[in-house]
mmCIF file of C-alpha atoms in Angstrom:
data_model
loop_
_atom_site.group_PDB
_atom_site.id
_atom_site.type_symbol
_atom_site.label_atom_id
_atom_site.label_comp_id
_atom_site.label_asym_id
_atom_site.label_seq_id
_atom_site.Cartn_x
_atom_site.Cartn_y
_atom_site.Cartn_z
ATOM 1 C CA MET H 1382 15.405 106.226 13.005
ATOM 2 C CA PRO H 1383 15.152 102.707 14.233
ATOM 3 C CA ILE H 1384 16.679 101.882 17.075
ATOM 4 C CA PHE H 1385 17.790 98.188 16.666
ATOM 5 C CA THR H 1386 18.469 95.901 13.859
ATOM 6 C CA VAL H 1387 17.008 92.440 13.825
ATOM 7 C CA TYR H 1388 19.498 89.656 12.246
ATOM 8 C CA GLN H 1389 18.483 86.506 11.083
ATOM 9 C CA TRP H 1390 20.883 83.772 12.032
ATOM 10 C CA GLY H 1391 21.824 80.687 9.934
ATOM 11 C CA GLN H 1392 20.124 82.782 6.622
ATOM 12 C CA GLY H 1393 22.761 85.013 4.545
ATOM 13 C CA LEU H 1394 26.200 83.091 3.771
ATOM 14 C CA CYS H 1395 29.515 85.144 5.041
ATOM 15 C CA SER H 1396 32.653 83.574 4.053
ATOM 16 C CA ALA H 1397 36.017 83.139 5.944
ATOM 17 C CA ALA H 1398 39.216 84.326 4.998
ATOM 18 C CA SER H 1399 40.648 80.898 3.521
ATOM 19 C CA GLY H 1400 37.736 80.901 1.329
ATOM 20 C CA GLU H 1401 34.791 78.525 2.386
ATOM 21 C CA TYR H 1402 31.213 79.728 2.960
ATOM 22 C CA GLY H 1403 29.407 79.539 6.572
ATOM 23 C CA SER H 1404 26.185 81.074 8.274
ATOM 24 C CA CYS H 1405 26.039 83.878 10.529
ATOM 25 C CA GLN H 1406 25.134 82.229 14.153
ATOM 26 C CA PRO H 1407 25.002 83.653 17.195
ATOM 27 C CA ASN H 1408 28.674 83.780 19.293
ATOM 28 C CA ASN H 1409 27.795 81.004 21.449
ATOM 29 C CA GLU H 1410 26.219 78.664 19.207
ATOM 30 C CA CYS H 1411 28.959 78.041 16.505
ATOM 31 C CA VAL H 1412 31.306 75.827 18.439
ATOM 32 C CA LEU H 1413 28.258 73.769 19.937
ATOM 33 C CA ARG H 1414 26.938 72.691 16.346
ATOM 34 C CA GLY H 1415 30.541 71.367 15.872
ATOM 35 C CA GLY H 1416 31.207 74.332 13.670
ATOM 36 C CA ILE H 1417 34.353 76.302 13.257
ATOM 37 C CA PRO H 1418 34.297 80.157 13.904
ATOM 38 C CA ALA H 1419 35.744 82.284 11.032
ATOM 39 C CA GLY H 1420 35.462 85.810 12.105
ATOM 40 C CA PRO H 1421 32.534 88.090 13.150
ATOM 41 C CA CYS H 1422 29.225 89.072 11.010
ATOM 42 C CA ALA H 1423 26.129 90.820 11.572
ATOM 43 C CA GLY H 1424 28.157 93.583 12.443
ATOM 44 C CA GLY H 1425 29.846 91.798 15.501
ATOM 45 C CA TYR H 1426 26.963 90.482 16.931
ATOM 46 C CA GLY H 1427 27.561 87.389 15.455
ATOM 47 C CA THR H 1428 30.204 84.386 14.033
ATOM 48 C CA CYS H 1429 30.747 83.360 10.483
ATOM 49 C CA CYS H 1430 30.156 79.596 11.238
ATOM 50 C CA ILE H 1431 32.056 77.211 9.186
ATOM 51 C CA PHE H 1432 31.052 73.458 8.652
ATOM 52 C CA MET H 1433 33.629 70.457 7.749
ATOM 53 C CA ALA H 1434 33.767 66.768 7.715
ATOM 54 C CA SER H 1435 36.040 64.113 6.817
ATOM 55 C CA CYS H 1436 36.316 60.206 6.683
ATOM 56 C CA GLY H 1437 33.621 59.383 8.274
ATOM 57 C CA GLY H 1438 32.160 61.983 8.984
ATOM 58 C CA VAL H 1439 27.888 62.593 9.339
ATOM 59 C CA VAL H 1440 26.777 65.332 7.694
ATOM 60 C CA ARG H 1441 23.389 67.515 8.950
ATOM 61 C CA GLU H 1442 24.432 71.342 8.478
ATOM 62 C CA ASN H 1443 23.772 72.870 5.261
ATOM 63 C CA GLY H 1444 26.493 74.116 3.309
ATOM 64 C CA THR H 1445 29.328 71.484 4.874
ATOM 65 C CA TYR H 1446 32.520 71.106 3.217
ATOM 66 C CA PHE H 1447 34.072 67.939 2.566
ATOM 67 C CA VAL H 1448 37.250 68.207 3.020
ATOM 68 C CA ASN H 1449 40.179 65.387 2.736
ATOM 69 C CA PRO H 1450 42.353 64.496 5.744
ATOM 70 C CA ASN H 1451 45.098 66.918 6.439
ATOM 71 C CA HIS H 1452 43.162 69.895 4.617
ATOM 72 C CA PRO H 1453 44.108 72.697 3.603
ATOM 73 C CA ASP H 1454 47.547 70.396 2.938
ATOM 74 C CA SER H 1455 46.970 67.383 0.469
ATOM 75 C CA THR H 1456 47.047 63.802 1.706
ATOM 76 C CA ASP H 1457 48.947 60.941 0.226
ATOM 77 C CA GLY H 1458 47.259 58.223 2.033
ATOM 78 C CA THR H 1459 45.343 55.683 0.641
ATOM 79 C CA GLY H 1460 42.257 53.979 1.535
ATOM 80 C CA SER H 1461 38.633 54.590 1.970
ATOM 81 C CA CYS H 1462 37.501 58.160 2.737
ATOM 82 C CA GLN H 1463 33.532 58.053 3.226
ATOM 83 C CA LEU H 1464 31.090 60.738 4.530
ATOM 84 C CA THR H 1465 27.125 60.353 5.098
ATOM 85 C CA ILE H 1466 24.939 63.058 4.467
ATOM 86 C CA LEU H 1467 21.125 62.877 6.114
ATOM 87 C CA LYS H 1468 18.453 65.272 5.294
ATOM 88 C CA MET H 1469 17.603 68.170 7.807
ATOM 89 C CA HIS H 1470 14.486 67.684 6.987
ATOM 90 C CA PRO H 1471 11.915 65.543 5.089
ATOM 91 C CA ASP H 1472 11.042 68.296 2.734
ATOM 92 C CA ILE H 1473 14.895 68.076 1.056
ATOM 93 C CA CYS H 1474 14.411 66.665 -2.720
ATOM 94 C CA GLN H 1475 18.230 67.380 -3.585
ATOM 95 C CA VAL H 1476 21.637 67.914 -2.721
ATOM 96 C CA ARG H 1477 24.218 69.721 -4.480
ATOM 97 C CA LEU H 1478 27.798 68.873 -4.527
ATOM 98 C CA ASP H 1479 30.002 71.461 -5.498
ATOM 99 C CA PHE H 1480 33.630 70.865 -6.409
ATOM 100 C CA ASP H 1481 35.684 74.118 -5.314
ATOM 101 C CA HIS H 1482 38.803 71.856 -5.266
ATOM 102 C CA PHE H 1483 39.276 68.251 -6.363
ATOM 103 C CA SER H 1484 42.355 66.649 -7.413
ATOM 104 C CA LEU H 1485 42.907 63.262 -7.255
ATOM 105 C CA ASN H 1486 45.195 60.774 -9.184
ATOM 106 C CA GLY H 1487 43.450 60.656 -13.141
ATOM 107 C CA PRO H 1488 42.288 57.351 -14.993
ATOM 108 C CA GLU H 1489 44.589 54.986 -16.720
ATOM 109 C CA ILE H 1490 45.862 56.205 -20.376
ATOM 110 C CA VAL H 1491 44.800 53.353 -22.030
ATOM 111 C CA ASN H 1492 41.641 52.644 -21.219
ATOM 112 C CA HIS H 1493 40.890 56.326 -19.392
ATOM 113 C CA ILE H 1494 39.066 53.955 -16.580
ATOM 114 C CA CYS H 1495 39.688 55.279 -12.639
ATOM 115 C CA ASN H 1496 41.229 52.612 -11.624
ATOM 116 C CA THR H 1497 43.396 53.685 -8.566
ATOM 117 C CA ASP H 1498 41.811 56.854 -7.693
ATOM 118 C CA GLN H 1499 37.680 57.290 -7.304
ATOM 119 C CA PHE H 1500 34.698 59.742 -6.116
ATOM 120 C CA LEU H 1501 31.439 57.523 -5.641
ATOM 121 C CA VAL H 1502 27.943 59.007 -4.569
ATOM 122 C CA SER H 1503 25.477 56.343 -3.664
ATOM 123 C CA GLY H 1504 22.119 56.175 -1.917
ATOM 124 C CA GLY H 1505 21.017 58.735 -4.189
ATOM 125 C CA SER H 1506 20.494 59.258 -8.024
ATOM 126 C CA PRO H 1507 22.907 57.425 -10.322
ATOM 127 C CA ALA H 1508 26.004 59.739 -10.605
ATOM 128 C CA PRO H 1509 29.489 58.575 -12.765
ATOM 129 C CA THR H 1510 32.333 57.482 -10.952
ATOM 130 C CA ILE H 1511 34.992 60.544 -11.375
ATOM 131 C CA CYS H 1512 38.532 61.041 -10.542
ATOM 132 C CA GLY H 1513 41.559 63.576 -12.257
ATOM 133 C CA SER H 1514 40.769 67.170 -11.692
ATOM 134 C CA ALA H 1515 37.065 68.517 -11.248
ATOM 135 C CA THR H 1516 37.334 71.900 -9.922
ATOM 136 C CA GLY H 1517 34.392 74.220 -10.307
ATOM 137 C CA GLU H 1518 32.446 71.485 -11.212
ATOM 138 C CA HIS H 1519 29.442 70.488 -9.762
ATOM 139 C CA MET H 1520 26.799 67.759 -9.316
ATOM 140 C CA TYR H 1521 22.928 67.305 -8.443
ATOM 141 C CA ILE H 1522 21.757 64.382 -6.338
ATOM 142 C CA ASP H 1523 17.961 63.381 -6.127
ATOM 143 C CA ALA H 1524 17.331 62.249 -2.736
ATOM 144 C CA GLY H 1525 14.402 60.348 -2.242
ATOM 145 C CA MET H 1526 11.547 60.463 -0.324
ATOM 146 C CA GLY H 1527 11.629 60.986 3.473
ATOM 147 C CA GLN H 1528 14.605 61.456 5.828
ATOM 148 C CA SER H 1529 15.808 57.622 6.150
ATOM 149 C CA ASN H 1530 17.830 57.195 3.203
ATOM 150 C CA PRO H 1531 20.949 58.911 3.454
ATOM 151 C CA ILE H 1532 23.620 60.188 0.677
ATOM 152 C CA ILE H 1533 26.911 58.443 0.785
ATOM 153 C CA LEU H 1534 30.377 60.427 -0.716
ATOM 154 C CA THR H 1535 33.223 57.898 -0.880
ATOM 155 C CA VAL H 1536 36.703 58.965 -2.156
ATOM 156 C CA ILE H 1537 39.155 55.264 -2.290
ATOM 157 C CA THR H 1538 42.396 56.129 -2.893
ATOM 158 C CA SER H 1539 45.084 53.519 -4.098
ATOM 159 C CA GLY H 1540 48.305 53.055 -6.204
ATOM 160 C CA PRO H 1541 51.049 55.231 -6.428
ATOM 161 C CA SER H 1542 52.082 58.420 -4.624
ATOM 162 C CA PHE H 1543 49.968 61.503 -5.443
ATOM 163 C CA PRO H 1544 49.436 64.975 -3.909
ATOM 164 C CA ARG H 1545 45.271 64.146 -3.248
ATOM 165 C CA SER H 1546 42.909 67.225 -1.948
ATOM 166 C CA TRP H 1547 39.443 67.891 -1.999
ATOM 167 C CA ARG H 1548 37.000 70.547 -0.686
ATOM 168 C CA VAL H 1549 33.363 69.635 -1.457
ATOM 169 C CA ARG H 1550 30.256 71.897 -0.315
ATOM 170 C CA ILE H 1551 27.010 70.158 0.325
ATOM 171 C CA SER H 1552 23.836 72.128 -0.521
ATOM 172 C CA GLN H 1553 20.840 70.904 0.403
ATOM 173 C CA ILE H 1554 17.673 71.706 -1.821
ATOM 174 C CA PRO H 1555 14.109 72.171 -0.156
ATOM 175 C CA CYS H 1556 11.808 70.614 -2.930
ATOM 176 C CA GLY H 1557 9.859 73.979 -3.658
ATOM 177 C CA ALA H 1558 13.020 76.121 -4.057
ATOM 178 C CA ILE H 1559 13.853 77.620 -7.301
ATOM 179 C CA ALA H 1560 17.091 76.523 -7.226
ATOM 180 C CA LYS H 1561 16.100 72.707 -7.531
ATOM 181 C CA ALA H 1562 17.385 71.373 -10.823
ATOM 182 C CA ASP H 1563 15.143 69.766 -13.594
ATOM 183 C CA GLN H 1564 14.525 65.883 -12.883
ATOM 184 C CA GLY H 1565 17.306 63.920 -14.014
ATOM 185 C CA CYS H 1566 19.989 66.295 -14.488
ATOM 186 C CA LEU H 1567 23.304 65.628 -12.898
ATOM 187 C CA GLN H 1568 24.509 69.239 -13.939
ATOM 188 C CA TYR H 1569 22.322 72.322 -13.761
ATOM 189 C CA HIS H 1570 23.395 75.572 -15.280
ATOM 190 C CA THR H 1571 21.770 78.829 -15.274
ATOM 191 C CA GLY H 1572 22.168 82.259 -17.071
ATOM 192 C CA VAL H 1573 22.115 83.190 -20.763
ATOM 193 C CA SER H 1574 25.737 82.167 -21.071
ATOM 194 C CA GLY H 1575 28.147 80.515 -19.217
ATOM 195 C CA ARG H 1576 30.717 77.027 -20.002
ATOM 196 C CA VAL H 1577 30.213 73.252 -19.679
ATOM 197 C CA LYS H 1578 32.745 70.787 -19.628
ATOM 198 C CA SER H 1579 33.245 66.740 -19.299
ATOM 199 C CA PHE H 1580 34.517 65.812 -16.117
ATOM 200 C CA ASN H 1581 38.840 65.634 -16.077
ATOM 201 C CA PHE H 1582 38.615 68.219 -19.043
ATOM 202 C CA ASP H 1583 41.944 69.877 -19.662
ATOM 203 C CA PRO H 1584 43.165 70.856 -23.481
ATOM 204 C CA LEU H 1585 46.675 70.002 -22.901
ATOM 205 C CA SER H 1586 46.780 67.014 -20.582
ATOM 206 C CA GLY H 1587 43.277 65.766 -19.146
ATOM 207 C CA ARG H 1588 41.891 62.590 -20.219
ATOM 208 C CA GLN H 1589 38.457 62.243 -21.416
ATOM 209 C CA LEU H 1590 36.930 59.450 -18.457
ATOM 210 C CA SER H 1591 35.305 56.026 -19.276
ATOM 211 C CA ASN H 1592 31.920 54.653 -18.089
ATOM 212 C CA GLN H 1593 30.232 58.147 -18.276
ATOM 213 C CA ASP H 1594 26.474 58.952 -18.685
ATOM 214 C CA TYR H 1595 24.732 61.901 -17.586
ATOM 215 C CA SER H 1596 22.705 64.983 -18.630
ATOM 216 C CA ILE H 1597 24.103 68.706 -18.561
ATOM 217 C CA CYS H 1598 20.621 71.163 -18.177
ATOM 218 C CA ILE H 1599 20.623 74.850 -18.708
ATOM 219 C CA ARG H 1600 17.647 76.369 -17.714
ATOM 220 C CA THR H 1601 15.844 78.171 -20.644
ATOM 221 C CA GLU H 1602 16.076 82.125 -19.432
ATOM 222 C CA ARG H 1603 12.596 83.913 -20.133
ATOM 223 C CA ASN H 1604 12.243 85.066 -23.999
ATOM 224 C CA PHE H 1605 14.719 82.772 -24.838
ATOM 225 C CA CYS H 1606 14.257 79.822 -27.627
ATOM 226 C CA SER H 1607 17.646 78.429 -28.717
ATOM 227 C CA ILE H 1608 20.959 78.009 -27.536
ATOM 228 C CA GLN H 1609 24.167 78.485 -29.303
ATOM 229 C CA TYR H 1610 27.267 76.188 -28.467
ATOM 230 C CA THR H 1611 30.801 76.867 -29.830
ATOM 231 C CA ALA H 1612 33.965 74.813 -28.930
ATOM 232 C CA CYS H 1613 36.043 76.856 -26.077
ATOM 233 C CA PRO H 1614 39.097 78.622 -27.203
ATOM 234 C CA GLY H 1615 42.097 76.632 -27.404
ATOM 235 C CA ALA H 1616 45.037 76.718 -24.513
ATOM 236 C CA VAL H 1617 47.655 77.584 -27.034
ATOM 237 C CA PRO H 1618 46.375 80.762 -29.320
ATOM 238 C CA GLY H 1619 47.083 79.804 -33.321
ATOM 239 C CA ASN H 1620 47.103 75.964 -32.577
ATOM 240 C CA ARG H 1621 44.435 73.275 -32.982
ATOM 241 C CA SER H 1622 41.748 73.396 -30.656
ATOM 242 C CA ARG H 1623 41.584 70.259 -28.490
ATOM 243 C CA THR H 1624 38.410 71.122 -26.540
ATOM 244 C CA PHE H 1625 36.303 68.444 -28.502
ATOM 245 C CA THR H 1626 37.430 65.165 -29.013
ATOM 246 C CA LEU H 1627 35.593 62.768 -27.839
ATOM 247 C CA SER H 1628 36.631 59.593 -30.636
ATOM 248 C CA GLY H 1629 39.388 59.275 -33.101
ATOM 249 C CA ASN H 1630 43.195 59.792 -32.484
ATOM 250 C CA SER H 1631 43.208 63.283 -31.141
ATOM 251 C CA ASN H 1632 46.790 63.748 -31.487
ATOM 252 C CA SER H 1633 45.660 64.764 -34.935
ATOM 253 C CA VAL H 1634 43.141 66.460 -36.740
ATOM 254 C CA VAL H 1635 39.974 64.274 -36.676
ATOM 255 C CA GLN H 1636 36.939 65.497 -38.260
ATOM 256 C CA ALA H 1637 33.412 66.125 -36.915
ATOM 257 C CA MET H 1638 31.446 62.700 -36.994
ATOM 258 C CA VAL H 1639 27.467 62.546 -36.429
ATOM 259 C CA GLY H 1640 24.740 60.400 -35.721
ATOM 260 C CA GLY H 1641 23.886 57.192 -34.310
ATOM 261 C CA GLY H 1642 24.169 55.154 -37.745
ATOM 262 C CA THR H 1643 25.268 51.824 -37.914
ATOM 263 C CA GLN H 1644 27.782 50.127 -36.029
ATOM 264 C CA GLY H 1645 31.083 50.643 -38.280
ATOM 265 C CA SER H 1646 29.971 53.279 -40.259
ATOM 266 C CA PRO H 1647 32.654 56.144 -40.520
ATOM 267 C CA ASN H 1648 30.750 58.892 -39.665
ATOM 268 C CA SER H 1649 28.199 57.934 -36.775
ATOM 269 C CA CYS H 1650 28.923 57.842 -32.955
ATOM 270 C CA THR H 1651 27.856 54.574 -31.439
ATOM 271 C CA ASN H 1652 30.625 54.565 -28.523
ATOM 272 C CA ASP H 1653 31.243 57.985 -27.481
ATOM 273 C CA TRP H 1654 29.252 60.508 -27.725
ATOM 274 C CA LEU H 1655 27.959 64.261 -27.105
ATOM 275 C CA MET H 1656 24.038 64.344 -27.373
ATOM 276 C CA VAL H 1657 22.832 67.918 -28.974
ATOM 277 C CA PRO H 1658 18.690 67.482 -29.490
ATOM 278 C CA CYS H 1659 18.317 68.658 -33.351
ATOM 279 C CA ALA H 1660 21.920 70.406 -33.744
ATOM 280 C CA LYS H 1661 22.692 72.426 -36.745
ATOM 281 C CA ILE H 1662 25.398 75.091 -37.693
ATOM 282 C CA ALA H 1663 24.114 77.878 -36.316
ATOM 283 C CA ASP H 1664 25.424 80.333 -39.532
ATOM 284 C CA ARG H 1665 24.367 78.405 -42.096
ATOM 285 C CA LEU H 1666 22.516 80.097 -44.781
ATOM 286 C CA PRO H 1667 20.010 79.015 -45.421
ATOM 287 C CA MET H 1668 19.152 76.753 -42.229
ATOM 288 C CA ALA H 1669 19.642 73.266 -43.068
ATOM 289 C CA SER H 1670 16.461 71.529 -43.144
ATOM 290 C CA THR H 1671 17.951 68.165 -41.588
ATOM 291 C CA CYS H 1672 19.912 68.167 -37.920
ATOM 292 C CA GLU H 1673 21.487 65.759 -36.155
ATOM 293 C CA ASP H 1674 21.333 64.605 -32.054
ATOM 294 C CA LYS H 1675 24.805 62.960 -31.873
ATOM 295 C CA ILE H 1676 28.376 64.440 -32.408
ATOM 296 C CA CYS H 1677 31.404 62.899 -31.656
ATOM 297 C CA GLY H 1678 35.105 62.606 -33.262
ATOM 298 C CA GLY H 1679 37.670 65.347 -33.007
ATOM 299 C CA THR H 1680 35.857 68.656 -34.228
ATOM 300 C CA PHE H 1681 32.660 70.249 -32.988
ATOM 301 C CA ASN H 1682 30.364 70.826 -35.679
ATOM 302 C CA ALA H 1683 26.661 69.644 -36.658
ATOM 303 C CA GLU H 1684 28.052 68.297 -40.204
ATOM 304 C CA VAL H 1685 31.171 66.127 -41.368
ATOM 305 C CA SER H 1686 33.884 68.704 -41.202
ATOM 306 C CA SER H 1687 37.114 69.337 -40.021
ATOM 307 C CA VAL H 1688 36.715 72.757 -39.208
ATOM 308 C CA GLU H 1689 34.609 73.719 -36.314
ATOM 309 C CA ARG H 1690 31.582 76.097 -36.142
ATOM 310 C CA THR H 1691 29.206 77.212 -33.941
ATOM 311 C CA VAL H 1692 25.856 74.503 -33.346
ATOM 312 C CA VAL H 1693 22.217 75.545 -32.766
ATOM 313 C CA SER H 1694 19.703 73.465 -31.110
ATOM 314 C CA THR H 1695 15.976 74.707 -30.664
ATOM 315 C CA ILE H 1696 14.443 72.021 -28.623
ATOM 316 C CA ARG H 1697 13.612 72.879 -25.406
ATOM 317 C CA PRO H 1698 14.333 72.380 -22.268
ATOM 318 C CA PHE H 1699 18.083 72.972 -23.133
ATOM 319 C CA ARG H 1700 19.372 69.397 -22.215
ATOM 320 C CA LEU H 1701 23.160 67.593 -23.354
ATOM 321 C CA ALA H 1702 23.955 64.078 -22.976
ATOM 322 C CA PHE H 1703 27.235 62.775 -22.430
ATOM 323 C CA HIS H 1704 28.112 59.223 -23.139
ATOM 324 C CA THR H 1705 31.262 57.083 -23.087
ATOM 325 C CA ASP H 1706 32.269 53.436 -23.314
ATOM 326 C CA SER H 1707 34.886 51.511 -20.985
ATOM 327 C CA ILE H 1708 37.282 51.044 -24.232
ATOM 328 C CA GLU H 1709 39.465 53.615 -25.690
ATOM 329 C CA ALA H 1710 42.350 51.502 -27.138
ATOM 330 C CA PRO H 1711 43.189 51.255 -29.851
ATOM 331 C CA THR H 1712 41.109 53.423 -31.704
ATOM 332 C CA ASP H 1713 40.867 56.317 -29.329
ATOM 333 C CA VAL H 1714 43.818 57.751 -28.034
ATOM 334 C CA ASP H 1715 44.158 60.928 -25.605
ATOM 335 C CA ASN H 1716 41.156 62.006 -25.831
ATOM 336 C CA ARG H 1717 40.167 65.020 -23.854
ATOM 337 C CA GLY H 1718 36.409 65.275 -23.790
ATOM 338 C CA PHE H 1719 34.681 68.912 -24.451
ATOM 339 C CA CYS H 1720 34.331 71.870 -23.437
ATOM 340 C CA LEU H 1721 31.945 74.352 -24.759
ATOM 341 C CA ASP H 1722 30.885 77.916 -24.134
ATOM 342 C CA TYR H 1723 27.185 78.311 -24.673
ATOM 343 C CA VAL H 1724 24.831 81.087 -25.196
ATOM 344 C CA GLN H 1725 21.132 81.745 -25.111
ATOM 345 C CA GLN H 1726 19.103 83.011 -28.437
ATOM 346 C CA PRO H 1727 16.145 85.573 -27.721
ATOM 347 C CA CYS H 1728 13.067 84.271 -29.393
ATOM 348 C CA THR H 1729 11.944 86.001 -32.497
ATOM 349 C CA SER H 1730 8.526 86.979 -34.203
ATOM 350 C CA ASN H 1731 8.618 84.117 -36.552
ATOM 351 C CA LYS H 1732 9.316 81.310 -34.079
#
């Protein structure tokens, strides 16, 4: 029988009753490092240490939470709240932001621009400005080479009264880590199945954000050769789904629009679109001989139609690209954005 147990401090995650994750630290170190003790860990030999920072803070600890003033309560203040992220060591290539909770004032109702509240990322790879709701979403930010360039997170709040709150977990990812996202991916999903959404998506009240331009990547799992996407179920069973409304007046049925086409063509995506490489209807027999790269309109389908269909893509690595311009009115009204469920499909002998 072993007479002692070896504990590796700061390695495995531990959790607090309030839901935050921390690292297990020796009892006398947590407060000295600026952490918040959140209960015992390592069989009582250590303390689960939570790191939090807010406006004006500088982050040096992995797993630190960027929280709003007055956390865990909301704040109604206006102004600028800025956080600086410094690399723990030079071998950090990416920073992952997990929006455990995120609620700012949403975009204005005409062109869906974030002109009162904004969440900004600077100092790393380009990231879109977002507002509204992003709870459960994430971002990967390229941290660049060396240790001298910080990443700055900024929340700007202005305009009318609103109960703003955010809790964003900051993870620093080493260059050789398996968790590192592919190059150019703002979002990186793993697993055979899952769900992808645009920021501020809500089928009942969300508004598609303008000025978005980023890629959503899904890691190709071993022995899987294609991927299928289906619009998420609607919020009200039996009613028309509004889980894919990118262009047109979404208060009525808008058929799927596909392809780049030419400006002004009725069934082309030139302003707002989701790029699905070589998209085809999954269950069409025989399979279509041609494919489309861009889908927009108000129905998710790889062909012009008012009926939702499951779409398949065989292009690897699996990647979606989302683009919106700065104009909605008067043609595009109340668009929600998109929510898609994906399932990777196994390779077969004839592929």
